[in-house]
Amino acid sequence: MDTISKSQRSYNMSRIRSRNTKPEIIVRQKLFSKGIRYRIHVKDLPGKPDIVIKKYKVVIEIKGCFWHKHEGCRYSSTPKSNTKYWINKIKKNVERDVINLKKLEEKKFKVFLLWECEIKNTDILNEKLNQISKYIKTQKIK
């Protein structure tokens, strides 16, 4: 059973945005401070990726643990009310993610995936961003 009213739940859900989220902004600021320039939400690529560095064919996807079913994560849970709806919705999100990933890889893009819980942990975030940085530097040499 839901602990808040239907109208309050509706209001809460309406406040959730798909673009320019806090995790996205944190990653963009860190990339910019490292001197990495990028484009956001590029419409001509499958799934309109969050961050794109076309010059090096790099895509950085930032996924919400709840919305994209991050397995084993404490932020990834199934709501107790309207369960069928949420299971179906999240399942479709995951299926769409897989399709978009395959399409990006077919276009020879290197896709880096960052989860919301990883962004909250500064050590993990810095490690992932260093991996991305190293990959880009190896691309410059070629």
PDB file of C-alpha atoms in Angstrom:
ATOM      1  CA  MET A   1       0.000   0.000   0.000  1.00  0.00           C
ATOM      2  CA  ASP A   2       1.227   3.468  -0.868  1.00  0.00           C
ATOM      3  CA  THR A   3       2.030   5.721   2.091  1.00  0.00           C
ATOM      4  CA  ILE A   4       1.036   8.973   0.358  1.00  0.00           C
ATOM      5  CA  SER A   5      -2.065  10.087  -1.516  1.00  0.00           C
ATOM      6  CA  LYS A   6      -2.551   9.476  -5.224  1.00  0.00           C
ATOM      7  CA  SER A   7      -2.404  13.213  -5.990  1.00  0.00           C
ATOM      8  CA  GLN A   8       0.812  13.648  -3.970  1.00  0.00           C
ATOM      9  CA  ARG A   9       2.382  10.642  -5.742  1.00  0.00           C
ATOM     10  CA  SER A  10       1.353  12.116  -9.103  1.00  0.00           C
ATOM     11  CA  TYR A  11       2.903  15.463  -8.176  1.00  0.00           C
ATOM     12  CA  ASN A  12       6.140  13.793  -7.003  1.00  0.00           C
ATOM     13  CA  MET A  13       6.446  11.787 -10.219  1.00  0.00           C
ATOM     14  CA  SER A  14       5.760  14.866 -12.374  1.00  0.00           C
ATOM     15  CA  ARG A  15       8.813  16.581 -10.816  1.00  0.00           C
ATOM     16  CA  ILE A  16      11.198  13.864 -12.057  1.00  0.00           C
ATOM     17  CA  ARG A  17      13.027  14.942 -15.200  1.00  0.00           C
ATOM     18  CA  SER A  18      14.828  12.850 -17.798  1.00  0.00           C
ATOM     19  CA  ARG A  19      17.376  15.490 -18.811  1.00  0.00           C
ATOM     20  CA  ASN A  20      19.806  17.660 -16.892  1.00  0.00           C
ATOM     21  CA  THR A  21      19.477  15.555 -13.776  1.00  0.00           C
ATOM     22  CA  LYS A  22      21.764  16.104 -10.801  1.00  0.00           C
ATOM     23  CA  PRO A  23      23.936  13.028 -11.600  1.00  0.00           C
ATOM     24  CA  GLU A  24      24.234  14.194 -15.220  1.00  0.00           C
ATOM     25  CA  ILE A  25      25.310  17.689 -14.211  1.00  0.00           C
ATOM     26  CA  ILE A  26      27.912  16.324 -11.764  1.00  0.00           C
ATOM     27  CA  VAL A  27      29.488  14.179 -14.494  1.00  0.00           C
ATOM     28  CA  ARG A  28      29.428  17.028 -17.019  1.00  0.00           C
ATOM     29  CA  GLN A  29      31.142  19.399 -14.563  1.00  0.00           C
ATOM     30  CA  LYS A  30      33.880  16.857 -13.819  1.00  0.00           C
ATOM     31  CA  LEU A  31      34.456  16.155 -17.522  1.00  0.00           C
ATOM     32  CA  PHE A  32      34.640  19.865 -18.307  1.00  0.00           C
ATOM     33  CA  SER A  33      37.125  20.434 -15.464  1.00  0.00           C
ATOM     34  CA  LYS A  34      39.321  17.705 -16.997  1.00  0.00           C
ATOM     35  CA  GLY A  35      39.298  19.618 -20.279  1.00  0.00           C
ATOM     36  CA  ILE A  36      36.983  17.166 -22.037  1.00  0.00           C
ATOM     37  CA  ARG A  37      34.466  18.885 -24.291  1.00  0.00           C
ATOM     38  CA  TYR A  38      31.238  17.198 -25.269  1.00  0.00           C
ATOM     39  CA  ARG A  39      27.710  17.560 -26.625  1.00  0.00           C
ATOM     40  CA  ILE A  40      24.589  16.589 -24.701  1.00  0.00           C
ATOM     41  CA  HIS A  41      21.473  14.732 -25.865  1.00  0.00           C
ATOM     42  CA  VAL A  42      22.590  14.338 -29.493  1.00  0.00           C
ATOM     43  CA  LYS A  43      19.413  13.707 -31.464  1.00  0.00           C
ATOM     44  CA  ASP A  44      20.979  11.898 -34.426  1.00  0.00           C
ATOM     45  CA  LEU A  45      22.293   9.030 -32.269  1.00  0.00           C
ATOM     46  CA  PRO A  46      20.144   6.141 -30.972  1.00  0.00           C
ATOM     47  CA  GLY A  47      18.555   6.937 -27.614  1.00  0.00           C
ATOM     48  CA  LYS A  48      19.786  10.567 -27.576  1.00  0.00           C
ATOM     49  CA  PRO A  49      22.766   9.751 -25.329  1.00  0.00           C
ATOM     50  CA  ASP A  50      23.390  11.949 -22.286  1.00  0.00           C
ATOM     51  CA  ILE A  51      26.962  12.900 -23.214  1.00  0.00           C
ATOM     52  CA  VAL A  52      28.649  12.467 -26.606  1.00  0.00           C
ATOM     53  CA  ILE A  53      32.246  13.125 -27.618  1.00  0.00           C
ATOM     54  CA  LYS A  54      31.894  12.625 -31.382  1.00  0.00           C
ATOM     55  CA  LYS A  55      35.544  13.314 -32.179  1.00  0.00           C
ATOM     56  CA  TYR A  56      36.561  10.144 -30.314  1.00  0.00           C
ATOM     57  CA  LYS A  57      33.293   8.241 -30.875  1.00  0.00           C
ATOM     58  CA  VAL A  58      32.580   8.103 -27.145  1.00  0.00           C
ATOM     59  CA  VAL A  59      29.156   8.015 -25.507  1.00  0.00           C
ATOM     60  CA  ILE A  60      28.574   8.347 -21.768  1.00  0.00           C
ATOM     61  CA  GLU A  61      25.195   7.124 -20.576  1.00  0.00           C
ATOM     62  CA  ILE A  62      24.027   8.080 -17.095  1.00  0.00           C
ATOM     63  CA  LYS A  63      21.363   5.720 -15.797  1.00  0.00           C
ATOM     64  CA  GLY A  64      19.074   6.041 -12.816  1.00  0.00           C
ATOM     65  CA  CYS A  65      19.223   2.884 -10.714  1.00  0.00           C
ATOM     66  CA  PHE A  66      15.439   2.750 -10.254  1.00  0.00           C
ATOM     67  CA  TRP A  67      14.427   3.615 -13.816  1.00  0.00           C
ATOM     68  CA  HIS A  68      16.890   1.274 -15.526  1.00  0.00           C
ATOM     69  CA  LYS A  69      16.897  -1.636 -13.006  1.00  0.00           C
ATOM     70  CA  HIS A  70      20.453  -1.609 -11.720  1.00  0.00           C
ATOM     71  CA  GLU A  71      20.797  -5.213 -10.553  1.00  0.00           C
ATOM     72  CA  GLY A  72      21.937  -5.612  -6.958  1.00  0.00           C
ATOM     73  CA  CYS A  73      21.625  -1.905  -6.170  1.00  0.00           C
ATOM     74  CA  ARG A  74      19.788  -0.682  -3.103  1.00  0.00           C
ATOM     75  CA  TYR A  75      18.223   2.144  -5.140  1.00  0.00           C
ATOM     76  CA  SER A  76      16.681  -0.332  -7.586  1.00  0.00           C
ATOM     77  CA  SER A  77      13.437  -1.531  -6.078  1.00  0.00           C
ATOM     78  CA  THR A  78       9.950  -2.423  -7.231  1.00  0.00           C
ATOM     79  CA  PRO A  79       7.203  -0.175  -5.849  1.00  0.00           C
ATOM     80  CA  LYS A  80       4.627  -1.889  -3.638  1.00  0.00           C
ATOM     81  CA  SER A  81       1.658  -0.193  -5.304  1.00  0.00           C
ATOM     82  CA  ASN A  82       0.709  -0.569  -8.972  1.00  0.00           C
ATOM     83  CA  THR A  83       3.414  -3.221  -9.231  1.00  0.00           C
ATOM     84  CA  LYS A  84       2.407  -4.608 -12.651  1.00  0.00           C
ATOM     85  CA  TYR A  85       2.648  -1.163 -14.220  1.00  0.00           C
ATOM     86  CA  TRP A  86       6.105  -0.485 -12.788  1.00  0.00           C
ATOM     87  CA  ILE A  87       7.521  -3.894 -13.658  1.00  0.00           C
ATOM     88  CA  ASN A  88       6.322  -3.467 -17.251  1.00  0.00           C
ATOM     89  CA  LYS A  89       7.593   0.130 -17.497  1.00  0.00           C
ATOM     90  CA  ILE A  90      11.062  -0.656 -16.151  1.00  0.00           C
ATOM     91  CA  LYS A  91      11.296  -3.801 -18.298  1.00  0.00           C
ATOM     92  CA  LYS A  92      10.621  -1.691 -21.408  1.00  0.00           C
ATOM     93  CA  ASN A  93      13.294   0.821 -20.318  1.00  0.00           C
ATOM     94  CA  VAL A  94      15.858  -1.985 -19.972  1.00  0.00           C
ATOM     95  CA  GLU A  95      14.911  -3.485 -23.356  1.00  0.00           C
ATOM     96  CA  ARG A  96      15.216  -0.075 -25.026  1.00  0.00           C
ATOM     97  CA  ASP A  97      18.620   0.436 -23.374  1.00  0.00           C
ATOM     98  CA  VAL A  98      19.896  -2.850 -24.850  1.00  0.00           C
ATOM     99  CA  ILE A  99      18.646  -1.952 -28.346  1.00  0.00           C
ATOM    100  CA  ASN A 100      20.207   1.524 -28.207  1.00  0.00           C
ATOM    101  CA  LEU A 101      23.511   0.097 -26.936  1.00  0.00           C
ATOM    102  CA  LYS A 102      23.673  -2.344 -29.854  1.00  0.00           C
ATOM    103  CA  LYS A 103      22.910   0.435 -32.352  1.00  0.00           C
ATOM    104  CA  LEU A 104      25.632   2.663 -30.885  1.00  0.00           C
ATOM    105  CA  GLU A 105      28.150  -0.170 -30.991  1.00  0.00           C
ATOM    106  CA  GLU A 106      27.210  -0.850 -34.630  1.00  0.00           C
ATOM    107  CA  LYS A 107      28.104   2.789 -35.319  1.00  0.00           C
ATOM    108  CA  LYS A 108      31.507   2.065 -33.691  1.00  0.00           C
ATOM    109  CA  PHE A 109      30.889   4.171 -30.578  1.00  0.00           C
ATOM    110  CA  LYS A 110      32.551   3.232 -27.300  1.00  0.00           C
ATOM    111  CA  VAL A 111      29.817   3.384 -24.653  1.00  0.00           C
ATOM    112  CA  PHE A 112      30.597   4.077 -21.002  1.00  0.00           C
ATOM    113  CA  LEU A 113      27.791   3.465 -18.531  1.00  0.00           C
ATOM    114  CA  LEU A 114      27.575   5.348 -15.233  1.00  0.00           C
ATOM    115  CA  TRP A 115      24.940   4.453 -12.665  1.00  0.00           C
ATOM    116  CA  GLU A 116      23.381   6.940 -10.264  1.00  0.00           C
ATOM    117  CA  CYS A 117      24.810   5.063  -7.245  1.00  0.00           C
ATOM    118  CA  GLU A 118      28.322   5.181  -8.746  1.00  0.00           C
ATOM    119  CA  ILE A 119      28.063   8.931  -9.211  1.00  0.00           C
ATOM    120  CA  LYS A 120      27.125   9.349  -5.542  1.00  0.00           C
ATOM    121  CA  ASN A 121      30.392   7.607  -4.559  1.00  0.00           C
ATOM    122  CA  THR A 122      33.220  10.050  -5.349  1.00  0.00           C
ATOM    123  CA  ASP A 123      35.925   7.348  -5.489  1.00  0.00           C
ATOM    124  CA  ILE A 124      34.019   5.209  -7.992  1.00  0.00           C
ATOM    125  CA  LEU A 125      33.070   8.263 -10.063  1.00  0.00           C
ATOM    126  CA  ASN A 126      36.669   9.470 -10.259  1.00  0.00           C
ATOM    127  CA  GLU A 127      37.840   5.979 -11.227  1.00  0.00           C
ATOM    128  CA  LYS A 128      35.258   5.765 -14.037  1.00  0.00           C
ATOM    129  CA  LEU A 129      36.098   9.258 -15.300  1.00  0.00           C
ATOM    130  CA  ASN A 130      39.805   8.356 -15.295  1.00  0.00           C
ATOM    131  CA  GLN A 131      38.995   5.303 -17.443  1.00  0.00           C
ATOM    132  CA  ILE A 132      37.146   7.546 -19.886  1.00  0.00           C
ATOM    133  CA  SER A 133      40.032  10.046 -19.893  1.00  0.00           C
ATOM    134  CA  LYS A 134      42.600   7.316 -20.561  1.00  0.00           C
ATOM    135  CA  TYR A 135      40.488   5.920 -23.392  1.00  0.00           C
ATOM    136  CA  ILE A 136      40.230   9.360 -25.017  1.00  0.00           C
ATOM    137  CA  LYS A 137      43.998   9.924 -24.678  1.00  0.00           C
ATOM    138  CA  THR A 138      44.688   6.625 -26.438  1.00  0.00           C
ATOM    139  CA  GLN A 139      42.395   7.730 -29.251  1.00  0.00           C
ATOM    140  CA  LYS A 140      44.389  10.966 -29.701  1.00  0.00           C
ATOM    141  CA  ILE A 141      47.587   8.987 -30.385  1.00  0.00           C
ATOM    142  CA  LYS A 142      46.086   7.025 -33.275  1.00  0.00           C
TER     143      LYS A 142
END
